[in-house]
mmCIF file of C-alpha atoms in Angstrom:
data_model
loop_
_atom_site.group_PDB
_atom_site.id
_atom_site.type_symbol
_atom_site.label_atom_id
_atom_site.label_comp_id
_atom_site.label_asym_id
_atom_site.label_seq_id
_atom_site.Cartn_x
_atom_site.Cartn_y
_atom_site.Cartn_z
ATOM 1 C CA MET A 1 -11.265 -0.678 8.381
ATOM 2 C CA TYR A 2 -9.897 2.284 6.509
ATOM 3 C CA LEU A 3 -7.048 1.268 4.275
ATOM 4 C CA ARG A 4 -5.127 3.941 2.466
ATOM 5 C CA ALA A 5 -2.427 3.331 -0.097
ATOM 6 C CA ARG A 6 -0.711 5.898 -2.261
ATOM 7 C CA TYR A 7 1.403 5.003 -5.235
ATOM 8 C CA TRP A 8 3.783 7.709 -6.427
ATOM 9 C CA LEU A 9 4.784 7.392 -10.081
ATOM 10 C CA LEU A 10 7.661 9.643 -11.080
ATOM 11 C CA ARG A 11 7.542 8.999 -14.790
ATOM 12 C CA SER A 12 4.926 8.348 -17.466
ATOM 13 C CA ILE A 13 1.621 6.653 -16.785
ATOM 14 C CA SER A 14 1.546 5.193 -20.263
ATOM 15 C CA SER A 15 4.917 3.536 -19.755
ATOM 16 C CA VAL A 16 3.442 1.495 -16.924
ATOM 17 C CA LEU A 17 0.120 0.585 -18.497
ATOM 18 C CA ASN A 18 0.872 0.286 -22.171
ATOM 19 C CA LYS A 19 4.611 -0.080 -22.691
ATOM 20 C CA PRO A 20 5.271 -3.138 -24.867
ATOM 21 C CA CYS A 21 7.982 -5.612 -24.017
ATOM 22 C CA ASN A 22 9.410 -8.664 -25.735
ATOM 23 C CA LEU A 23 8.525 -12.008 -24.212
ATOM 24 C CA LEU A 24 11.250 -12.578 -21.651
ATOM 25 C CA SER A 25 9.864 -15.555 -19.774
ATOM 26 C CA ALA A 26 11.516 -18.050 -22.120
ATOM 27 C CA ARG A 27 14.954 -16.466 -21.905
ATOM 28 C CA TYR A 28 17.729 -16.615 -19.375
ATOM 29 C CA HIS A 29 19.419 -13.247 -18.915
ATOM 30 C CA THR A 30 22.467 -13.769 -16.753
ATOM 31 C CA GLU A 31 22.990 -10.021 -16.330
ATOM 32 C CA GLY A 32 19.819 -9.984 -14.233
ATOM 33 C CA CYS A 33 20.988 -12.749 -11.918
ATOM 34 C CA CYS A 34 22.505 -11.827 -8.580
ATOM 35 C CA PRO A 35 25.808 -13.747 -8.067
ATOM 36 C CA GLU A 36 24.873 -14.373 -4.435
ATOM 37 C CA LEU A 37 21.949 -16.475 -5.637
ATOM 38 C CA THR A 38 23.476 -18.171 -8.678
ATOM 39 C CA GLU A 39 26.546 -19.267 -6.723
ATOM 40 C CA GLY A 40 24.396 -21.208 -4.292
ATOM 41 C CA GLU A 41 24.699 -18.997 -1.220
ATOM 42 C CA SER A 42 22.023 -19.631 1.396
ATOM 43 C CA LYS A 43 19.539 -16.760 1.233
ATOM 44 C CA LEU A 44 15.992 -16.285 2.441
ATOM 45 C CA LEU A 45 13.702 -16.454 -0.596
ATOM 46 C CA MET A 46 10.182 -15.092 -0.826
ATOM 47 C CA THR A 47 8.848 -18.659 -0.846
ATOM 48 C CA ASP A 48 10.697 -19.201 2.443
ATOM 49 C CA VAL A 49 8.943 -16.141 3.897
ATOM 50 C CA ARG A 50 5.556 -17.775 3.485
ATOM 51 C CA ALA A 51 6.847 -21.076 4.840
ATOM 52 C CA GLU A 52 8.164 -19.293 7.941
ATOM 53 C CA LEU A 53 4.811 -17.611 8.474
ATOM 54 C CA GLN A 54 3.062 -20.965 8.294
ATOM 55 C CA LYS A 55 5.296 -22.270 11.076
ATOM 56 C CA ILE A 56 4.824 -19.206 13.243
ATOM 57 C CA VAL A 57 1.021 -19.190 13.070
ATOM 58 C CA GLY A 58 0.601 -22.966 12.846
ATOM 59 C CA ALA A 59 -1.172 -22.935 9.507
ATOM 60 C CA SER A 60 -2.906 -26.116 8.346
ATOM 61 C CA VAL A 61 -4.151 -27.349 4.984
ATOM 62 C CA LYS A 62 -6.976 -29.627 6.193
ATOM 63 C CA TRP A 63 -10.178 -28.489 7.880
ATOM 64 C CA SER A 64 -9.849 -30.996 10.708
ATOM 65 C CA GLU A 65 -6.302 -29.817 11.346
ATOM 66 C CA HIS A 66 -7.478 -26.222 11.199
ATOM 67 C CA LEU A 67 -10.020 -26.781 13.971
ATOM 68 C CA GLN A 68 -7.363 -28.363 16.174
ATOM 69 C CA SER A 69 -4.900 -25.587 15.347
ATOM 70 C CA THR A 70 -7.503 -22.964 16.289
ATOM 71 C CA LYS A 71 -7.983 -24.553 19.710
ATOM 72 C CA GLU A 72 -4.245 -24.753 20.270
ATOM 73 C CA ARG A 73 -3.741 -21.111 19.322
ATOM 74 C CA ALA A 74 -6.511 -19.991 21.642
ATOM 75 C CA SER A 75 -4.621 -21.580 24.537
ATOM 76 C CA LEU A 76 -1.654 -19.277 23.826
ATOM 77 C CA SER A 77 -3.621 -16.309 25.160
ATOM 78 C CA SER A 78 -2.186 -17.026 28.604
ATOM 79 C CA LEU A 79 1.220 -15.863 27.310
ATOM 80 C CA LEU A 80 -0.007 -12.327 26.640
ATOM 81 C CA VAL A 81 1.125 -9.629 29.063
ATOM 82 C CA GLU A 82 -1.068 -7.045 30.815
ATOM 83 C CA SER A 83 1.351 -4.162 30.244
ATOM 84 C CA GLN A 84 3.822 -3.142 27.551
ATOM 85 C CA ASP A 85 6.358 -2.454 30.311
ATOM 86 C CA SER A 86 6.490 -6.203 30.942
ATOM 87 C CA LEU A 87 8.013 -6.814 27.511
ATOM 88 C CA PRO A 88 11.737 -6.496 26.718
ATOM 89 C CA CYS A 89 12.834 -3.667 24.446
ATOM 90 C CA ARG A 90 13.834 -4.424 20.884
ATOM 91 C CA HIS A 91 16.249 -2.658 18.552
ATOM 92 C CA MET A 92 15.506 -1.876 14.918
ATOM 93 C CA LYS A 93 18.228 -4.291 13.870
ATOM 94 C CA ASP A 94 16.413 -7.111 15.697
ATOM 95 C CA SER A 95 13.618 -7.037 13.136
ATOM 96 C CA TYR A 96 15.799 -6.399 10.075
ATOM 97 C CA LEU A 97 15.163 -8.908 7.321
ATOM 98 C CA GLU A 98 16.306 -9.589 3.753
ATOM 99 C CA ALA A 99 14.506 -11.768 1.252
ATOM 100 C CA TYR A 100 15.117 -12.437 -2.426
ATOM 101 C CA LEU A 101 12.820 -12.982 -5.385
ATOM 102 C CA PRO A 102 14.943 -14.796 -8.006
ATOM 103 C CA LEU A 103 13.092 -13.788 -11.155
ATOM 104 C CA GLY A 104 16.342 -13.733 -13.109
ATOM 105 C CA SER A 105 17.468 -17.241 -12.293
ATOM 106 C CA GLN A 106 14.202 -19.182 -11.840
ATOM 107 C CA LEU A 107 12.207 -19.301 -15.056
ATOM 108 C CA LEU A 108 9.186 -21.109 -13.618
ATOM 109 C CA LEU A 109 8.880 -18.517 -10.856
ATOM 110 C CA ARG A 110 9.098 -15.744 -13.433
ATOM 111 C CA GLU A 111 6.047 -17.098 -15.253
ATOM 112 C CA LYS A 112 3.934 -16.604 -12.121
ATOM 113 C CA TYR A 113 4.812 -12.909 -11.950
ATOM 114 C CA LEU A 114 4.141 -11.884 -15.558
ATOM 115 C CA ASN A 115 1.226 -9.666 -16.558
ATOM 116 C CA VAL A 116 -0.354 -9.308 -20.004
ATOM 117 C CA HIS A 117 2.409 -6.883 -21.035
ATOM 118 C CA ASN A 118 5.104 -9.394 -20.055
ATOM 119 C CA LEU A 119 6.182 -7.162 -17.192
ATOM 120 C CA VAL A 120 6.011 -7.907 -13.486
ATOM 121 C CA ARG A 121 2.446 -7.979 -12.161
ATOM 122 C CA PHE A 122 2.437 -5.426 -9.381
ATOM 123 C CA GLY A 123 -0.300 -7.208 -7.480
ATOM 124 C CA ARG A 124 2.115 -10.057 -6.768
ATOM 125 C CA ILE A 125 4.666 -7.596 -5.420
ATOM 126 C CA LEU A 126 1.984 -6.213 -3.087
ATOM 127 C CA GLU A 127 1.309 -9.731 -1.828
ATOM 128 C CA ASP A 128 5.027 -10.251 -1.228
ATOM 129 C CA LEU A 129 5.314 -6.940 0.622
ATOM 130 C CA ASP A 130 2.386 -7.884 2.828
ATOM 131 C CA SER A 131 3.860 -11.283 3.737
ATOM 132 C CA PHE A 132 7.304 -9.767 4.224
ATOM 133 C CA GLY A 133 5.949 -7.038 6.502
ATOM 134 C CA VAL A 134 4.104 -9.560 8.659
ATOM 135 C CA LEU A 135 7.234 -11.709 9.063
ATOM 136 C CA ILE A 136 9.251 -8.616 10.050
ATOM 137 C CA SER A 137 6.628 -7.861 12.694
ATOM 138 C CA TYR A 138 6.796 -11.404 14.040
ATOM 139 C CA LYS A 139 10.578 -11.052 14.163
ATOM 140 C CA HIS A 140 10.182 -7.926 16.306
ATOM 141 C CA THR A 141 7.880 -9.786 18.726
ATOM 142 C CA LYS A 142 9.842 -13.035 18.640
ATOM 143 C CA THR A 143 9.823 -15.286 21.701
ATOM 144 C CA ASP A 144 11.468 -18.621 22.539
ATOM 145 C CA SER A 145 8.355 -20.484 21.392
ATOM 146 C CA PRO A 146 8.327 -21.732 17.768
ATOM 147 C CA GLN A 147 4.733 -20.530 17.469
ATOM 148 C CA SER A 148 3.807 -16.931 18.207
ATOM 149 C CA HIS A 149 1.018 -16.048 20.621
ATOM 150 C CA PHE A 150 0.245 -13.017 18.459
ATOM 151 C CA SER A 151 -2.026 -12.727 15.458
ATOM 152 C CA ILE A 152 -0.412 -9.982 13.407
ATOM 153 C CA VAL A 153 -2.485 -8.396 10.663
ATOM 154 C CA THR A 154 -1.961 -5.535 8.225
ATOM 155 C CA ALA A 155 -3.851 -2.496 9.495
ATOM 156 C CA LEU A 156 -3.117 -0.310 6.486
ATOM 157 C CA VAL A 157 -0.703 0.393 3.683
ATOM 158 C CA ASP A 158 0.334 3.933 4.519
ATOM 159 C CA GLU A 159 2.472 4.693 1.499
ATOM 160 C CA ILE A 160 4.232 3.095 -1.459
ATOM 161 C CA ASP A 161 6.679 5.281 -3.390
ATOM 162 C CA LEU A 162 7.708 4.008 -6.807
ATOM 163 C CA VAL A 163 11.044 5.272 -8.079
ATOM 164 C CA LYS A 164 10.961 3.271 -11.336
ATOM 165 C CA ASP A 165 8.090 2.985 -13.775
ATOM 166 C CA VAL A 166 8.879 -0.577 -14.888
ATOM 167 C CA ILE A 167 9.792 -3.674 -12.888
ATOM 168 C CA LEU A 168 11.753 -6.003 -15.155
ATOM 169 C CA PRO A 169 10.581 -9.645 -15.210
ATOM 170 C CA ASP A 170 14.025 -11.213 -15.731
ATOM 171 C CA CYS A 171 16.065 -9.592 -12.951
ATOM 172 C CA ASP A 172 16.418 -10.796 -9.362
ATOM 173 C CA MET A 173 14.791 -8.661 -6.669
ATOM 174 C CA LYS A 174 15.747 -8.010 -3.057
ATOM 175 C CA PHE A 175 13.367 -7.040 -0.243
ATOM 176 C CA THR A 176 14.744 -5.431 2.931
ATOM 177 C CA GLY A 177 12.952 -3.920 5.887
ATOM 178 C CA HIS A 178 12.514 -3.532 9.632
ATOM 179 C CA VAL A 179 10.226 -2.009 12.259
ATOM 180 C CA THR A 180 10.725 1.771 12.464
ATOM 181 C CA TRP A 181 8.045 2.820 14.963
ATOM 182 C CA VAL A 182 6.027 1.115 17.686
ATOM 183 C CA GLY A 183 2.864 2.125 19.524
ATOM 184 C CA LYS A 184 1.159 -0.006 22.150
ATOM 185 C CA SER A 185 -0.149 -2.681 19.804
ATOM 186 C CA SER A 186 0.819 -1.294 16.395
ATOM 187 C CA MET A 187 4.080 -1.296 14.435
ATOM 188 C CA GLU A 188 5.212 0.711 11.434
ATOM 189 C CA VAL A 189 7.283 -1.373 9.046
ATOM 190 C CA GLN A 190 9.409 0.284 6.378
ATOM 191 C CA MET A 191 10.465 -1.859 3.420
ATOM 192 C CA HIS A 192 12.658 -1.288 0.381
ATOM 193 C CA VAL A 193 12.652 -3.247 -2.866
ATOM 194 C CA SER A 194 15.536 -3.197 -5.335
ATOM 195 C CA GLN A 195 16.317 -5.075 -8.535
ATOM 196 C CA PHE A 196 19.616 -6.480 -9.769
ATOM 197 C CA GLN A 197 20.741 -4.861 -13.010
ATOM 198 C CA HIS A 198 24.121 -3.892 -14.461
ATOM 199 C CA GLY A 199 25.991 -5.551 -11.620
ATOM 200 C CA SER A 200 24.191 -3.999 -8.639
ATOM 201 C CA PHE A 201 20.831 -3.700 -6.916
ATOM 202 C CA ASN A 202 18.951 -0.528 -7.874
ATOM 203 C CA PRO A 203 15.998 0.823 -5.836
ATOM 204 C CA ILE A 204 12.481 0.258 -7.149
ATOM 205 C CA LEU A 205 10.185 1.286 -4.333
ATOM 206 C CA GLN A 206 9.870 2.135 -0.674
ATOM 207 C CA ALA A 207 6.807 0.994 1.272
ATOM 208 C CA THR A 208 5.439 1.828 4.705
ATOM 209 C CA PHE A 209 2.962 -0.610 6.246
ATOM 210 C CA VAL A 210 1.244 -0.443 9.623
ATOM 211 C CA MET A 211 0.775 -3.777 11.408
ATOM 212 C CA VAL A 212 -1.268 -4.487 14.519
ATOM 213 C CA ALA A 213 -0.884 -7.295 17.033
ATOM 214 C CA ARG A 214 -3.965 -9.147 18.212
ATOM 215 C CA ASP A 215 -4.520 -12.017 20.615
ATOM 216 C CA PRO A 216 -4.277 -15.591 19.203
ATOM 217 C CA SER A 217 -8.004 -15.597 18.438
ATOM 218 C CA ASN A 218 -7.772 -12.169 16.741
ATOM 219 C CA LYS A 219 -10.419 -10.709 19.076
ATOM 220 C CA ARG A 220 -8.567 -7.972 20.959
ATOM 221 C CA ALA A 221 -5.395 -5.912 20.792
ATOM 222 C CA ALA A 222 -2.140 -7.216 22.268
ATOM 223 C CA PHE A 223 0.878 -5.287 23.542
ATOM 224 C CA VAL A 224 4.065 -5.415 21.458
ATOM 225 C CA ASN A 225 7.695 -4.898 22.422
ATOM 226 C CA PRO A 226 8.775 -1.252 22.685
ATOM 227 C CA LEU A 227 11.668 0.072 20.604
ATOM 228 C CA LYS A 228 15.005 1.198 22.011
ATOM 229 C CA LEU A 229 16.699 3.705 19.728
ATOM 230 C CA MET A 230 20.459 3.414 19.249
ATOM 231 C CA SER A 231 21.468 6.203 16.842
ATOM 232 C CA PRO A 232 20.374 9.584 15.442
ATOM 233 C CA GLU A 233 19.279 7.822 12.257
ATOM 234 C CA GLU A 234 16.973 5.536 14.236
ATOM 235 C CA GLU A 235 15.637 8.513 16.169
ATOM 236 C CA ASN A 236 14.790 10.218 12.862
ATOM 237 C CA LEU A 237 12.974 7.120 11.612
ATOM 238 C CA PHE A 238 11.026 6.830 14.847
ATOM 239 C CA GLU A 239 10.136 10.528 14.793
ATOM 240 C CA GLN A 240 8.890 10.177 11.218
ATOM 241 C CA GLY A 241 6.753 7.274 12.381
ATOM 242 C CA LYS A 242 5.202 9.511 15.041
ATOM 243 C CA LEU A 243 4.508 12.167 12.412
ATOM 244 C CA ASN A 244 2.913 9.551 10.158
ATOM 245 C CA LYS A 245 0.694 8.449 13.026
ATOM 246 C CA ALA A 246 -0.351 12.049 13.711
ATOM 247 C CA ARG A 247 -1.041 12.635 10.007
ATOM 248 C CA ARG A 248 -3.239 9.545 9.778
ATOM 249 C CA THR A 249 -5.184 10.664 12.848
ATOM 250 C CA THR A 250 -5.679 14.156 11.407
ATOM 251 C CA ILE A 251 -6.897 12.806 8.072
ATOM 252 C CA LYS A 252 -9.351 10.521 9.843
ATOM 253 C CA GLU A 253 -10.701 13.307 12.054
ATOM 254 C CA THR A 254 -11.061 15.757 9.153
ATOM 255 C CA SER A 255 -12.713 13.286 6.803
ATOM 256 C CA LEU A 256 -15.449 14.799 4.678
ATOM 257 C CA LEU A 257 -17.675 11.992 5.940
ATOM 258 C CA ARG A 258 -17.401 13.578 9.403
ATOM 259 C CA THR A 259 -16.957 17.306 8.833
ATOM 260 C CA ALA A 260 -18.443 19.701 6.314
ATOM 261 C CA PRO A 261 -16.191 21.404 3.738
ATOM 262 C CA ASN A 262 -14.513 24.536 5.067
ATOM 263 C CA GLU A 263 -15.080 28.007 3.622
ATOM 264 C CA ASP A 264 -12.315 27.745 1.012
ATOM 265 C CA GLU A 265 -13.516 24.322 -0.125
ATOM 266 C CA ARG A 266 -17.136 25.478 -0.411
ATOM 267 C CA LYS A 267 -15.908 28.355 -2.540
ATOM 268 C CA ILE A 268 -14.011 25.940 -4.812
ATOM 269 C CA VAL A 269 -17.144 23.833 -5.363
ATOM 270 C CA HIS A 270 -19.304 26.883 -6.089
ATOM 271 C CA GLU A 271 -16.786 28.380 -8.526
ATOM 272 C CA MET A 272 -16.490 25.074 -10.399
ATOM 273 C CA PHE A 273 -20.276 24.866 -10.566
ATOM 274 C CA LEU A 274 -20.553 28.375 -12.008
ATOM 275 C CA GLU A 275 -17.742 27.669 -14.453
ATOM 276 C CA THR A 276 -19.714 24.798 -15.983
ATOM 277 C CA LEU A 277 -23.079 26.570 -16.324
ATOM 278 C CA ASP A 278 -24.293 27.333 -19.841
ATOM 279 C CA ALA A 279 -24.511 31.143 -20.055
ATOM 280 C CA LYS A 280 -26.928 30.902 -23.017
ATOM 281 C CA THR A 281 -29.651 28.980 -21.193
ATOM 282 C CA VAL A 282 -29.088 30.352 -17.674
ATOM 283 C CA SER A 283 -30.287 27.020 -16.262
ATOM 284 C CA PHE A 284 -28.826 25.047 -13.404
ATOM 285 C CA ARG A 285 -29.495 21.852 -15.352
ATOM 286 C CA SER A 286 -27.669 22.983 -18.445
ATOM 287 C CA ARG A 287 -23.975 22.254 -17.924
ATOM 288 C CA ILE A 288 -21.054 22.605 -20.316
ATOM 289 C CA LEU A 289 -17.445 21.572 -20.011
ATOM 290 C CA PRO A 290 -14.645 24.125 -20.155
ATOM 291 C CA LYS A 291 -11.943 23.530 -22.729
ATOM 292 C CA ASN A 292 -9.575 20.624 -22.063
ATOM 293 C CA SER A 293 -11.765 19.207 -19.290
ATOM 294 C CA VAL A 294 -13.698 16.018 -18.566
ATOM 295 C CA TRP A 295 -16.690 15.176 -16.353
ATOM 296 C CA MET A 296 -15.754 13.146 -13.314
ATOM 297 C CA GLU A 297 -18.499 10.602 -14.036
ATOM 298 C CA ASP A 298 -16.933 9.874 -17.435
ATOM 299 C CA THR A 299 -13.702 8.720 -15.771
ATOM 300 C CA LYS A 300 -15.444 5.976 -13.807
ATOM 301 C CA LEU A 301 -14.702 2.303 -14.434
ATOM 302 C CA LYS A 302 -16.957 -0.442 -13.122
ATOM 303 C CA SER A 303 -15.809 -4.027 -12.977
ATOM 304 C CA LEU A 304 -15.815 -6.948 -10.590
ATOM 305 C CA GLU A 305 -12.028 -7.065 -10.903
ATOM 306 C CA ILE A 306 -11.063 -3.420 -11.354
ATOM 307 C CA CYS A 307 -13.353 -2.267 -8.474
ATOM 308 C CA HIS A 308 -14.589 1.319 -8.873
ATOM 309 C CA PRO A 309 -11.737 3.744 -9.497
ATOM 310 C CA GLN A 310 -12.316 7.436 -10.383
ATOM 311 C CA VAL A 311 -9.998 10.107 -11.280
ATOM 312 C CA CYS A 312 -11.252 12.398 -8.620
ATOM 313 C CA TYR A 313 -8.806 15.308 -8.890
ATOM 314 C CA THR A 314 -6.308 16.609 -11.437
ATOM 315 C CA LYS A 315 -3.798 19.435 -11.461
ATOM 316 C CA GLY A 316 -1.226 20.177 -14.126
ATOM 317 C CA ASN A 317 0.397 16.852 -14.984
ATOM 318 C CA TYR A 318 -0.846 15.037 -11.869
ATOM 319 C CA ILE A 319 -3.825 12.716 -11.502
ATOM 320 C CA GLN A 320 -5.323 11.728 -8.144
ATOM 321 C CA VAL A 321 -7.236 8.445 -8.254
ATOM 322 C CA ARG A 322 -9.525 7.091 -5.541
ATOM 323 C CA VAL A 323 -10.428 3.402 -5.477
ATOM 324 C CA HIS A 324 -13.299 2.275 -3.274
ATOM 325 C CA SER A 325 -13.311 -1.493 -2.747
ATOM 326 C CA THR A 326 -16.532 -3.200 -1.648
ATOM 327 C CA VAL A 327 -17.497 -6.794 -0.921
ATOM 328 C CA VAL A 328 -21.027 -8.090 -1.425
ATOM 329 C CA ASP A 329 -22.677 -10.888 0.541
ATOM 330 C CA PRO A 330 -24.303 -13.047 -2.173
ATOM 331 C CA VAL A 331 -27.059 -14.170 0.230
ATOM 332 C CA SER A 332 -28.038 -11.000 2.087
ATOM 333 C CA LYS A 333 -26.858 -8.621 -0.678
ATOM 334 C CA ASP A 334 -25.257 -6.449 1.994
ATOM 335 C CA HIS A 335 -22.392 -4.207 0.856
ATOM 336 C CA HIS A 336 -19.381 -3.546 3.043
ATOM 337 C CA THR A 337 -16.428 -1.257 2.331
ATOM 338 C CA THR A 338 -13.160 -3.139 2.721
ATOM 339 C CA ASN A 339 -10.539 -0.712 1.453
ATOM 340 C CA ILE A 340 -10.112 2.824 0.169
ATOM 341 C CA PHE A 341 -6.996 3.503 -1.896
ATOM 342 C CA HIS A 342 -5.533 6.837 -2.969
ATOM 343 C CA PHE A 343 -3.138 6.872 -5.924
ATOM 344 C CA THR A 344 -1.091 9.824 -7.173
ATOM 345 C CA PHE A 345 0.132 9.553 -10.756
ATOM 346 C CA GLY A 346 2.419 11.860 -12.684
ATOM 347 C CA SER A 347 2.237 12.286 -16.456
ATOM 348 C CA GLU A 348 4.842 13.560 -18.917
ATOM 349 C CA LYS A 349 2.383 16.237 -20.062
ATOM 350 C CA ASP A 350 -0.523 18.176 -18.597
ATOM 351 C CA VAL A 351 -3.803 16.282 -18.301
ATOM 352 C CA MET A 352 -7.403 17.440 -18.714
ATOM 353 C CA GLN A 353 -9.009 19.052 -15.684
ATOM 354 C CA VAL A 354 -11.734 16.979 -14.040
ATOM 355 C CA PHE A 355 -15.087 18.578 -13.094
ATOM 356 C CA PRO A 356 -17.690 17.176 -10.692
ATOM 357 C CA LYS A 357 -21.409 17.421 -11.522
ATOM 358 C CA SER A 358 -23.119 16.366 -8.293
ATOM 359 C CA TYR A 359 -22.546 17.281 -4.649
ATOM 360 C CA GLY A 360 -21.287 13.746 -3.993
ATOM 361 C CA GLU A 361 -18.724 14.082 -6.777
ATOM 362 C CA SER A 362 -17.737 17.468 -5.365
ATOM 363 C CA MET A 363 -16.939 15.776 -2.046
ATOM 364 C CA LEU A 364 -14.820 13.226 -3.920
ATOM 365 C CA TYR A 365 -13.065 16.109 -5.677
ATOM 366 C CA LEU A 366 -12.283 17.846 -2.371
ATOM 367 C CA ASP A 367 -11.159 14.562 -0.802
ATOM 368 C CA GLY A 368 -8.799 13.969 -3.716
ATOM 369 C CA LYS A 369 -7.511 17.531 -3.473
ATOM 370 C CA ARG A 370 -6.803 17.064 0.240
ATOM 371 C CA HIS A 371 -4.844 13.867 -0.320
ATOM 372 C CA PHE A 372 -2.922 15.419 -3.187
ATOM 373 C CA LYS A 373 -1.897 18.410 -1.064
ATOM 374 C CA ALA A 374 -0.957 16.101 1.807
ATOM 375 C CA ARG A 375 1.173 14.055 -0.589
ATOM 376 C CA LEU A 376 3.061 17.127 -1.811
ATOM 377 C CA SER A 377 3.627 18.466 1.703
ATOM 378 C CA ASN A 378 4.912 15.040 2.757
ATOM 379 C CA GLU A 379 7.408 15.092 -0.116
ATOM 380 C CA LYS A 380 8.810 18.406 1.129
#
């Protein structure tokens, strides 16, 4: 499955990766606590989101219970419909959901979200977004039964736009979202995350996930409820969802793994190759770097935890990073691609230009360039 995620950083890269911060986990900063939570109002918390999902899918903690649960879920297949027209329409408000992450008021919870820089570990936020998006999707397809006859999975993370470079570890967070577009078996879910500071919630990021509905055994696609639009704003959201779908299809069809580089792209590769040849030796094997540049292979990191990210394209103060995630079967040694991520970072100053050496690296360069251009055109 092709999974594409793009993170848009509007400020400094270094502020995210290296910015120091005092240890906040042992403090209690009341200015970061939302009054709605501290005054005991009943709110859906992120821990409740996971508990709700367990009820909906009938999750079990013991293997024997899991086997029984699997059989019971398989029997729910009879509830699936043969046509989307058989399902009632839903409104966007029907799937709207709010959930809170009380980092400001719950110290023990805060400890679980800290990274080595004593800031919020973004990986945990991604996990929360994933769970939240799935629950929103189940809310859209809700029936009278306590357990859903759907198996809803995350097809891809289409986009994550960061509007702040730091997520504070001692301020409450709020997640909101709803379904904005529906296909036959897929749903686009748009989510917003904000953080309580200086007396109000301020936006942190906006995320767009694509979810797909499967049968209870997760073997085939299942129809989901269509959307009924109620306002011009909802029509705009739905139209944007259609455009996103078309863009994803175009990117897939024009992948460099399927089609050769076009004339302009071949020219770019050839010009970069000539630019790095050593004029003194006049040899194809003798390569030199232009000023303020770096070889693409020197940007590679290899780690079991970091995966294999490369800075595959740079322009001005922007860096395009491609992360290829692979799993390895320890018995057969087979490698399988699980995810491909595309990140766009912005720096406070211009960065060194990256140059490919091999044809394979040149394809990575062109792929990064394509995603970067698509990102800019999407912003406009």
